[in-house]
XYZ file of C-alpha atoms in Angstrom:
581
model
C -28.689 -99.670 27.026
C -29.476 -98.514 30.422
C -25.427 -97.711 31.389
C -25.257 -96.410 28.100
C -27.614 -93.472 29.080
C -25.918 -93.234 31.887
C -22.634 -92.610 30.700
C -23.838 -90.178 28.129
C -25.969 -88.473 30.756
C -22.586 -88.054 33.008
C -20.665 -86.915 30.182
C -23.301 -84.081 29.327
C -23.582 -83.624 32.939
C -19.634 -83.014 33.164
C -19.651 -80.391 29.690
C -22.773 -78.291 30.984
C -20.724 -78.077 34.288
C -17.875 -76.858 32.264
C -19.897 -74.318 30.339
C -21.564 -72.904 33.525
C -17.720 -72.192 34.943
C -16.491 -71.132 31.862
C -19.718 -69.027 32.381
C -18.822 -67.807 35.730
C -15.811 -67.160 34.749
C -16.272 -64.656 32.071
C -18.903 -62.876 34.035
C -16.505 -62.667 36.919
C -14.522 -60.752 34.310
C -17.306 -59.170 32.545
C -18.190 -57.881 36.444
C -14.535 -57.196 37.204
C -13.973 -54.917 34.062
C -17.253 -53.454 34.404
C -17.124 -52.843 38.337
C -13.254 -51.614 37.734
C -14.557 -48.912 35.241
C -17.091 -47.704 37.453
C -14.740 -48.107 40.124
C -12.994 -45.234 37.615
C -15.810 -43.163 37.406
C -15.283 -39.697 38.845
C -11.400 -40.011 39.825
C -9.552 -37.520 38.140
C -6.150 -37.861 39.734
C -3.947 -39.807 37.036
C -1.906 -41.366 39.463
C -4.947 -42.160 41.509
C -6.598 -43.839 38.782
C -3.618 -45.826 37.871
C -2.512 -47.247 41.559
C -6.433 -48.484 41.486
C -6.043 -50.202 37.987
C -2.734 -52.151 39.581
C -5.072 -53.267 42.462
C -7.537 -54.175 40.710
C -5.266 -56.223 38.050
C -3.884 -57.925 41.135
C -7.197 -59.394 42.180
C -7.541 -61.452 38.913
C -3.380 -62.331 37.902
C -0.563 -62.271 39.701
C 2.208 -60.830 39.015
C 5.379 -59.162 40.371
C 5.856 -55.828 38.046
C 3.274 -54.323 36.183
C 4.157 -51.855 33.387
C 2.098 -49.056 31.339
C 4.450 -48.534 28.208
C 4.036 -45.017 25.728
C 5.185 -44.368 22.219
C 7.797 -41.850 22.546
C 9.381 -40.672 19.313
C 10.691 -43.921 17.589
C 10.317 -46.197 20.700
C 8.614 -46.993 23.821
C 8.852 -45.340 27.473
C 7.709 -46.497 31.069
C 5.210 -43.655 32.144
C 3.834 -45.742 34.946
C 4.682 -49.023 37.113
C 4.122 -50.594 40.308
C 8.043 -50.212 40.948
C 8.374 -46.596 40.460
C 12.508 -47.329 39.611
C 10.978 -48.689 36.287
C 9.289 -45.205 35.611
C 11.402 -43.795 32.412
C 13.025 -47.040 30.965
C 12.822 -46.886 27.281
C 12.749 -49.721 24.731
C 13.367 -49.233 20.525
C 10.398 -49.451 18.210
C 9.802 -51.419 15.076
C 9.536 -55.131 16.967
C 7.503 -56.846 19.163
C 6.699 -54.524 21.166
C 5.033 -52.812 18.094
C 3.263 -55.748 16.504
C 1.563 -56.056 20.383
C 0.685 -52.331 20.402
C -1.053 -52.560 17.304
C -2.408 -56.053 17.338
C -3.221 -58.796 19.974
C -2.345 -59.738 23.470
C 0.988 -62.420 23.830
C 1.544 -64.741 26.581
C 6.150 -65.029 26.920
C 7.251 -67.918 29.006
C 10.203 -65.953 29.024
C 10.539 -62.212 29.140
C 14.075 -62.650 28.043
C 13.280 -63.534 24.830
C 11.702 -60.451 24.065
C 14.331 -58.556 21.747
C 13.387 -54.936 23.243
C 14.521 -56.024 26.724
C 18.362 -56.720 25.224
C 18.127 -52.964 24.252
C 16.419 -51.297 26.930
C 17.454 -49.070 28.540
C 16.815 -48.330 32.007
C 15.581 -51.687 33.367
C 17.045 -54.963 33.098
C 15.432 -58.288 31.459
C 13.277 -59.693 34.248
C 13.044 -63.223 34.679
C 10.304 -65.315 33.963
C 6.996 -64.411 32.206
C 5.182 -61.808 30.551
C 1.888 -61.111 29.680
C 1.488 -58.413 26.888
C -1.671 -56.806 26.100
C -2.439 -53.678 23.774
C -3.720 -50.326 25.100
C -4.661 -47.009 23.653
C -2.459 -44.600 25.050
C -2.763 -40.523 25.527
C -0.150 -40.656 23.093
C -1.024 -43.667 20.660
C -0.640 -47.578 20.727
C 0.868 -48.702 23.650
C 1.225 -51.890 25.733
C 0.587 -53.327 29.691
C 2.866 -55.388 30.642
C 2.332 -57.812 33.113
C 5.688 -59.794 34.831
C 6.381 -62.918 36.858
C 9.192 -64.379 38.445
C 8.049 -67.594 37.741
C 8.984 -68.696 34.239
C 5.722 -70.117 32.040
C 3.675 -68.639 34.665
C 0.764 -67.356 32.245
C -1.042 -69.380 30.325
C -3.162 -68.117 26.776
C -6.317 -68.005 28.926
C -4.189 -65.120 31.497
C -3.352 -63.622 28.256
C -6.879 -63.544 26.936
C -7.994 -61.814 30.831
C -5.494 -58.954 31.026
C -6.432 -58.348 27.290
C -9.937 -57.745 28.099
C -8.930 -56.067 31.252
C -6.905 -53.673 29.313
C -9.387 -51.214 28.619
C -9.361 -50.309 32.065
C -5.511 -48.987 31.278
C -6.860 -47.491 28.698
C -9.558 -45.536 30.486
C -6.879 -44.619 32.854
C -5.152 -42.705 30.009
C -7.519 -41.287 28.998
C -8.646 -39.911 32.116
C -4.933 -38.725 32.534
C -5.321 -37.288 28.763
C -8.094 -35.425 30.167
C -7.324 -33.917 33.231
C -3.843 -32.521 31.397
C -6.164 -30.857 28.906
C -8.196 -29.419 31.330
C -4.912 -28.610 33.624
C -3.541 -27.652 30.616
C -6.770 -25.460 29.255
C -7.065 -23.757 32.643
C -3.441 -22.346 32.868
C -4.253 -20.387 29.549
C -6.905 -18.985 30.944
C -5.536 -17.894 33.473
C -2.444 -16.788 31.675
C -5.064 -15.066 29.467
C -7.248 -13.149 31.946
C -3.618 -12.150 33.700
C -2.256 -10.483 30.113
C -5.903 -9.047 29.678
C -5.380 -7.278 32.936
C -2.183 -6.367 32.471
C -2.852 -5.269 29.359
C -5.760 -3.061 31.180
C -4.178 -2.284 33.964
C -0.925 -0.732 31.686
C -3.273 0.747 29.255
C -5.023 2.720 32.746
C -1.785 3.574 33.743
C -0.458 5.067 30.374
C -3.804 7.137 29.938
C -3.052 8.172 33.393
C 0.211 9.276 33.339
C -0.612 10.762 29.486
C -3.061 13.244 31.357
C -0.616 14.214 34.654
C 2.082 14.757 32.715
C 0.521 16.860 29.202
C -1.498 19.171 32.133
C 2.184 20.331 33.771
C 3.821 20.898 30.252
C 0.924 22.516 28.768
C 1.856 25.023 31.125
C 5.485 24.761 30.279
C 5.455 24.450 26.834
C 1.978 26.936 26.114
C 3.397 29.447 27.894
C 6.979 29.367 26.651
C 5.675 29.959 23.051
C 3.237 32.932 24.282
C 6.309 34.155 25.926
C 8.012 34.125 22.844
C 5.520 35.962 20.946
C 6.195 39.071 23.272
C 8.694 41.790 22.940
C 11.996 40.399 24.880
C 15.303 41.482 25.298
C 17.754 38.555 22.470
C 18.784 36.757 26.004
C 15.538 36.535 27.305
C 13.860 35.297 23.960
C 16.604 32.703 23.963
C 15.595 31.298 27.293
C 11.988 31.095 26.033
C 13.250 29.640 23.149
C 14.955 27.009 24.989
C 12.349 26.338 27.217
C 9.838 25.484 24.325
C 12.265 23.380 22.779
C 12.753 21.145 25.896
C 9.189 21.091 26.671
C 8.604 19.766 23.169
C 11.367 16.728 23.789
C 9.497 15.698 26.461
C 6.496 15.684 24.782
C 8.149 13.628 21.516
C 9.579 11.229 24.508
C 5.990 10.374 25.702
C 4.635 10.358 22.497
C 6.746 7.289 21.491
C 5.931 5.796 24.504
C 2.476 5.933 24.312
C 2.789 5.098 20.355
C 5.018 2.312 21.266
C 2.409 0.762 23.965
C -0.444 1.426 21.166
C 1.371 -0.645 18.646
C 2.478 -3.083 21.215
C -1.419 -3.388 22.096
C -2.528 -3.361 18.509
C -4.580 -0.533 19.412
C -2.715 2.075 16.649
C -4.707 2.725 13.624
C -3.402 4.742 10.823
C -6.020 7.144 8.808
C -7.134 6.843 5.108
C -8.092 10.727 4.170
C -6.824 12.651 0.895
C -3.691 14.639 2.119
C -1.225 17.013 -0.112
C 2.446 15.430 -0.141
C 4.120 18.414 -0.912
C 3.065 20.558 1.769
C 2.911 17.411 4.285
C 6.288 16.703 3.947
C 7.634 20.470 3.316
C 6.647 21.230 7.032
C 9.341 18.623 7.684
C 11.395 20.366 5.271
C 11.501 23.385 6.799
C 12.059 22.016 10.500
C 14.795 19.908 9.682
C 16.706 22.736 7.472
C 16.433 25.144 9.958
C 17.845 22.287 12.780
C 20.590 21.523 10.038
C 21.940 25.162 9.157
C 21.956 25.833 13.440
C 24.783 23.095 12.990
C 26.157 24.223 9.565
C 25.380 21.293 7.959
C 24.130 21.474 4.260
C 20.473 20.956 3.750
C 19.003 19.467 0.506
C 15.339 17.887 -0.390
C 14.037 17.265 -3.715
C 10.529 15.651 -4.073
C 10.051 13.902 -7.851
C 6.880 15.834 -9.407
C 5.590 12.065 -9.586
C 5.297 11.847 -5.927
C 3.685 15.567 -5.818
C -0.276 16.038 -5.519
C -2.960 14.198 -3.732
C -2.854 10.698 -1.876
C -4.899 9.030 0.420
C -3.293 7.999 3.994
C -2.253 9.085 7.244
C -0.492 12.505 6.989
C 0.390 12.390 10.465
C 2.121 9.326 10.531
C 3.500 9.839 7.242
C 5.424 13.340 8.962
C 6.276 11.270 11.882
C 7.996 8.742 9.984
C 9.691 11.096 7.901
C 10.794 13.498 11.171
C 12.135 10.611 12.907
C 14.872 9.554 9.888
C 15.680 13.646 9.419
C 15.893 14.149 12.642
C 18.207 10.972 13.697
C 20.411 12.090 10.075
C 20.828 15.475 11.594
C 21.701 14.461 15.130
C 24.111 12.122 13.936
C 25.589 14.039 11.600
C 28.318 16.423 12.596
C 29.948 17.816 9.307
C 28.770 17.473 5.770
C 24.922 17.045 4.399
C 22.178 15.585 5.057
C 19.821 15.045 1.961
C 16.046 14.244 0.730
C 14.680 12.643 -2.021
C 11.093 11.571 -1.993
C 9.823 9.699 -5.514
C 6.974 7.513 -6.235
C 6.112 4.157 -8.291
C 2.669 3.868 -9.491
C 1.276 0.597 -9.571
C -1.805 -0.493 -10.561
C -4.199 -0.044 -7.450
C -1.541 2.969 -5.449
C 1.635 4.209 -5.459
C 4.602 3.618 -3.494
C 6.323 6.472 -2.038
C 9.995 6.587 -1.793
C 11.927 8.348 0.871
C 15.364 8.485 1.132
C 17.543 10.077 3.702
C 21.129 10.471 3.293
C 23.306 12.139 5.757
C 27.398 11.864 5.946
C 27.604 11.195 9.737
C 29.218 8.349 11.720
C 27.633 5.444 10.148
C 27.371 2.325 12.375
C 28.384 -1.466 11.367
C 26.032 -4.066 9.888
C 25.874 -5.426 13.432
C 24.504 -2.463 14.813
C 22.128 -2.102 12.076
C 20.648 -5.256 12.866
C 19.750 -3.699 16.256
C 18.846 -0.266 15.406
C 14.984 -1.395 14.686
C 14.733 -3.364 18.231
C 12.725 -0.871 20.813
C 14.637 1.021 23.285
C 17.856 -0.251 21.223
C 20.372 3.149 20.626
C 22.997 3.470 17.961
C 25.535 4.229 20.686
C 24.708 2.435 24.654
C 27.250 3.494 26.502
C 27.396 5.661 29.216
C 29.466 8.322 27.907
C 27.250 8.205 24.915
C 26.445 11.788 23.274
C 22.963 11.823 21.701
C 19.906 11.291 23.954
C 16.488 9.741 22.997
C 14.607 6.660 24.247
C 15.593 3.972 20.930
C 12.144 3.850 20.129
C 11.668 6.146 17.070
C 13.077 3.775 14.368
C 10.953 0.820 15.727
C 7.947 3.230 15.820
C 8.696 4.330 12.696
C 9.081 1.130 10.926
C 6.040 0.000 12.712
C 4.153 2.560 10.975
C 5.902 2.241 7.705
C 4.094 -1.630 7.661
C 1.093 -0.205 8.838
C 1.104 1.684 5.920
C 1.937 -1.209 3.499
C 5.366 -0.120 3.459
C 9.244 -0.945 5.195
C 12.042 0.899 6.462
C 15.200 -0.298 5.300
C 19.083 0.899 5.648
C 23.302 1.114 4.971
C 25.320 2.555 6.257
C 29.412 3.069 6.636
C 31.089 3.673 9.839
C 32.649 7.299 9.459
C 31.068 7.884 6.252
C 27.099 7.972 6.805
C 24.083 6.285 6.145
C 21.168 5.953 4.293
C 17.335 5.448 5.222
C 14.628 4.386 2.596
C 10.803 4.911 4.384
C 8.352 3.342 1.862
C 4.614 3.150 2.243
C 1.852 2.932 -0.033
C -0.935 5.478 -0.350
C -3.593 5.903 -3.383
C -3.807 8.955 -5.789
C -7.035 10.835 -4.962
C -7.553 12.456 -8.551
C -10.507 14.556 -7.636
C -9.582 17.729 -5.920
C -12.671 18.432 -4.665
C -11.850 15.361 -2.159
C -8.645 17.411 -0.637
C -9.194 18.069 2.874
C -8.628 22.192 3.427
C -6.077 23.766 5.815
C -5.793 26.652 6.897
C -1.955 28.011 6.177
C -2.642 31.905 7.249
C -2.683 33.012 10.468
C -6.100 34.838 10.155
C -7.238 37.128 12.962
C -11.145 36.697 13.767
C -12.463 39.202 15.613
C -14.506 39.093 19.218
C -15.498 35.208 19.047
C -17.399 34.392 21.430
C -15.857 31.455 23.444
C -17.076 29.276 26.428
C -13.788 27.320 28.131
C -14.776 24.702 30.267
C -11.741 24.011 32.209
C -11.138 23.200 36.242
C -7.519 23.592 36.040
C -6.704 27.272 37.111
C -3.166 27.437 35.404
C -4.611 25.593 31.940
C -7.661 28.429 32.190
C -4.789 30.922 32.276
C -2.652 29.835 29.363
C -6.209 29.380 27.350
C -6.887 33.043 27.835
C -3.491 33.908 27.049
C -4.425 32.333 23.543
C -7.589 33.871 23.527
C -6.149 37.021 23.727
C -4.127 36.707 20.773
C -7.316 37.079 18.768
C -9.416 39.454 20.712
C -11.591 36.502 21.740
C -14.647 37.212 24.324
C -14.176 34.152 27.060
C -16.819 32.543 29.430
C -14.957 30.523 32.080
C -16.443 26.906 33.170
C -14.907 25.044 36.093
C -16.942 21.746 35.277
C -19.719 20.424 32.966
C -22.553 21.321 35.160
C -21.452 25.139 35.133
C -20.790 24.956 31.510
C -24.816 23.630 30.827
C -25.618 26.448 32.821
C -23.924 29.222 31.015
C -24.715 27.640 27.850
C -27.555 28.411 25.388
C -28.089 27.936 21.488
C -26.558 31.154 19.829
C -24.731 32.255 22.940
C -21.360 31.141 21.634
C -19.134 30.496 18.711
C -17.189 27.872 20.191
C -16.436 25.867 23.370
C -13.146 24.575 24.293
C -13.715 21.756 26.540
C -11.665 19.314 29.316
C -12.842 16.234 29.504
C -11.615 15.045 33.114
C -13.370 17.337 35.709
C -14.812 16.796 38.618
C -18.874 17.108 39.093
C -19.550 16.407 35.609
C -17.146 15.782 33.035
C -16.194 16.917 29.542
C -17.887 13.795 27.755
C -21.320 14.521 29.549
C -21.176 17.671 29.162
C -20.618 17.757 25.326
C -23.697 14.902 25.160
C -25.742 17.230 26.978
C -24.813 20.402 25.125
C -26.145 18.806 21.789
C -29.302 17.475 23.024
C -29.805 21.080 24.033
C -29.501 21.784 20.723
C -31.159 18.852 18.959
C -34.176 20.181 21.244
C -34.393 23.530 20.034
C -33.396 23.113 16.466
C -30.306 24.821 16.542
C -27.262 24.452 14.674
C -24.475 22.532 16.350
C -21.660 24.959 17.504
C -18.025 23.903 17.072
C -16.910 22.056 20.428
C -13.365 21.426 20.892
C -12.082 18.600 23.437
C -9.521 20.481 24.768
C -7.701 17.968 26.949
C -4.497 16.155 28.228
C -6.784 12.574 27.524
C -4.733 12.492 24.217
C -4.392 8.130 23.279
C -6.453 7.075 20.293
C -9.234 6.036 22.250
C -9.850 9.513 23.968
C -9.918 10.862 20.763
C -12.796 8.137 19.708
C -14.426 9.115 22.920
C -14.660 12.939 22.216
C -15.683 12.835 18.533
C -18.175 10.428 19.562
C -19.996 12.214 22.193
C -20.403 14.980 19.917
C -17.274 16.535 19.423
C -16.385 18.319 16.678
C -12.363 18.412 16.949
C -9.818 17.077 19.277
C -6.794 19.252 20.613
C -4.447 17.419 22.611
C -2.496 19.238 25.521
C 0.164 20.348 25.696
C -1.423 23.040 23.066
C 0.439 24.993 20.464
C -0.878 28.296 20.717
C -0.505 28.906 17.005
C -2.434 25.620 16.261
C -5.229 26.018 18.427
C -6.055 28.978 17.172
C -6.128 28.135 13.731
C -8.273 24.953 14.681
C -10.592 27.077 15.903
C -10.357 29.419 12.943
C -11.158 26.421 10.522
C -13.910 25.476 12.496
C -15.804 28.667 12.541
C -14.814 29.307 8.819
C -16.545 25.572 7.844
C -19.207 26.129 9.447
C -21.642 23.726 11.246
C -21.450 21.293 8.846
C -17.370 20.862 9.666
C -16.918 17.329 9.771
C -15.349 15.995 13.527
C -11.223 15.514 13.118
C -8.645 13.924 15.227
C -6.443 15.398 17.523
C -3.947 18.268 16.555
C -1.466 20.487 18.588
């Protein structure tokens, strides 16, 4: 009885001493897995963090190649190895190597058994064993593959380790997963702050160059038309004649420009106020008949009664669109006619306007058609080539056109002509009373009283050469500060005022001016931002400091004048308006 309990007591003796290593054993591996991921902790290098997962593999198996396989389209790829030759090898999908990736751990006596090592491509069937253990990729199921020399190396309990210490490849990829984000993440920021400030920095240089160059050819292209106006000898008002015309190209060249950098910056709005058709496109009309007949071309335009009367839109942009395809019809065109026919489609919310340019010039080939709407593209590039212009209107224009709910579409014949359709969409305003006025006669007010705040000398001149047209009485301002202290409630009719000058500028000035008269109770008088600070958001910027009109240089005398006129006819109540001239 007595060796009996003996023998039992060694046998229990012998299984509690196999527990307690068993034990031991997993909470080596508990403690290796748990010291390896802290071991993790704060590396963000992925190659760092991988070379310390090998080491720390190597403490607990041996082995002489360790692998970390990817999913890459329909198979598997080496993104990471002890051997870096084995870097890139790729194995097909669909077997083993899949059933691992998404199940459990296998223990291979011999690695080339493994059907994905007769296909792979890259590295060559190693000999001897191969433990293979799941992992969770950056870029789904994976594997870790573990390789000996020795066949049958790895027994189930190896397998059943490098399983559990798995998850340390795992938080290894995802560690990589994460520091590519972030890599990833930063780079777009910093490729967005770089557009933002290029985007800045090109919109401060446009604006810039917008005011240099409009405060030179407001004294070209002011003065040229003032000159006209005088009594001149038929050579010398052809010279004037000429010279307005050029200035006025090379203000159309920097208007595109600009409008081209707007719409590239999606800072171009279009307007929704009632406008008259007829009398929106006749000034068109009559531009591009009198530019036709100068080349003895035939001239004809017929606008569909539907498409007469009252819309609501952009009449500026609508003329713009419509002068760019007249005037491109009658630059092109050297014999023949060029031809107008505006209609409109009612629908049931607006109407679609229809116009349609024909002209019988020299065509161009479906090739070049396709091109013709790319910016700074030209129907004819080569360096002999006859007509100027910067290949920006018809991308302008068809920018707009969309804009406006609308296309610009085209055929054309070589040596027979072509035809442009401009659509856009507008609603009927049926109430007259909505119309916005314009003044068509040249009235002639006399004595206004005007204050011109202006610190350019020559731009001063050409104002009072304007001013003179109508008799006007003219206080002269050099700054803001001056013009606050010539200024008083009553004193004038109207200012005309720059908005960059030096001391205090035109903006301050025009914020000051009305809480002069908010403080005395008197009724606002007309201001007009007279200035060479012509992009859309100058325009904002002077209606909103109080503002009542915008005038863009270089001025049209004519225009100016009957700006002013309207102004002084409406009275203080005249609502604030964009830029004209």
């Amino acid at each position: 009885m007595f060796d009996l309990d003996k023998e039992q007591l060694r046998e229990a003796l012998a299984s509690a001493k196999q527990i307690e290593a068993a034990l031991r054993e997993r909470l080596r591996e508990q403690d290796l897995v748990l010291s390896g991921l802290e071991a993790l902790q704060g590396q963000e290098d992925p190659a760092a963090l991988q070379a310390r997962v090998f080491d720390l593999l190597s403490r607990s198996v041996t082995f002489n190649l360790a692998l970390v396989i990817e999913p890459e389209g329909e198979g598997f790829v080496c993104t990471g190895a002890t051997d870096a030759a084995a870097v890139g090898a790729y194995w097909p999908g669909g077997g083993f190597f899949s059933r691992v990736a998404h199940g459990r751990a296998a223990v291979v006596p011999d690695n080339r058994r493994v059907p994905e090592w007769g296909q792979c491509e890259g590295l060559s069937p190693l000999p001897g064993a191969g433990i293979y253990a799941p992992i969770l990729a950056a870029s789904g199921p994976g594997l870790l593959v573990l390789c000996s020399h020795e066949p049958g190396a790895y027994s189930a309990r190896d397998g059943a380790l490098v399983s559990r210490l798995s998850l340390l490849v795992s938080q290894t990829q995802a560690a990589a997963q994460r520091r590519r984000l972030s890599e990833a993440a930063r780079s777009a920021d910093i490729a967005r702050q770089a557009a933002v400030e290029a985007s800045e920095a090109k919109s401060r240089f446009l604006a810039n160059m917008s005011h240099e160059i409009r405060t030179p050819l407001n004294g070209v292209t002011a003065v040229a038309d003032l000159l006209a106006m005088t009594e001149l000898a038929p050579r010398q008002q052809e010279m004037a004649q000429l010279i307005a015309q050029s200035g006025r190209m090379l203000e159309r060249l920097l208007n595109d420009v600009l409008d081209f950098a707007k719409i590239e910056a999606g800072q171009l709005d279009v307007e929704r106020k009632p406008f008259d058709l007829g009398p929106t496109l006749h000034a068109m009309i009559d531009l591009f008949a009198a530019k036709a007949d100068a080349k003895g071309l035939t001239f004809q335009a017929h606008i569909e009664p539907g498409a007469a009367g009252l819309f609501e839109g952009d009449s500026l942009r609508v003329r713009q669109v419509l002068g760019n395809l007249l005037n491109n019809a009658v630059k092109f065109t050297e014999a023949g006619e060029v031809a107008l026919h505006v209609s409109a489609e009612d629908g049931p919310e607006d109407a679609l306007i229809i116009m349609r340019v024909t002209d019988t010039g020299c065509g161009f080939t479906p090739e070049r058609g396709a091109q013709l709407f790319d910016r700074f593209e030209q129907g004819d590039d080569s360096i002999t080539r006859q007509f100027g212009g910067t290949g920006l209107g018809l991308a302008i224009s068809r920018s707009l056109a969309e804009m406006m709910g609308g296309d610009i579409t085209w055929r054309s014949t070589p040596g027979e002509g072509s035809t442009f359709e401009a659509t856009f969409r507008a609603k009927r305003v049926r109430d007259a009373g909505l119309a916005a006025t314009e003044t068509n006669g040249p009235l002639h007010p006399q004595h206004l009283r005007v204050l011109v705040v202006e610190d350019n000398p020559n731009n001063r001149r050409i104002v009072a050469m304007v001013l003179d047209l109508v008799q006007a009485q003219a206080t002269y301002a050099e700054n803001g500060q001056e013009a606050l202290d010539a200024f008083a409630p009553g004193r004038f009719d109207i200012v005309l005022m720059d908005l960059q000058m030096p001391v205090l500028d035109g903006l301050s000035a025009t914020r000051r001016i009305r809480e002069l008269e908010q403080a005395e109770i008197a009724p606002p008088v007309p201001i007009i931002a007279l200035s060479a600070n012509a992009m859309t958001h100058h325009v904002a910027e002077a209606l909103a400091a109080g503002a009542t009109a915008h005038v863009a240089k270089p001025i049209l005398p004519a225009r100016l004048i009957q700006t002013m006129i309207g102004l002084i006819q409406d009275g203080p109540a005249s609502t604030a308006v964009k830029a004209t001239g």
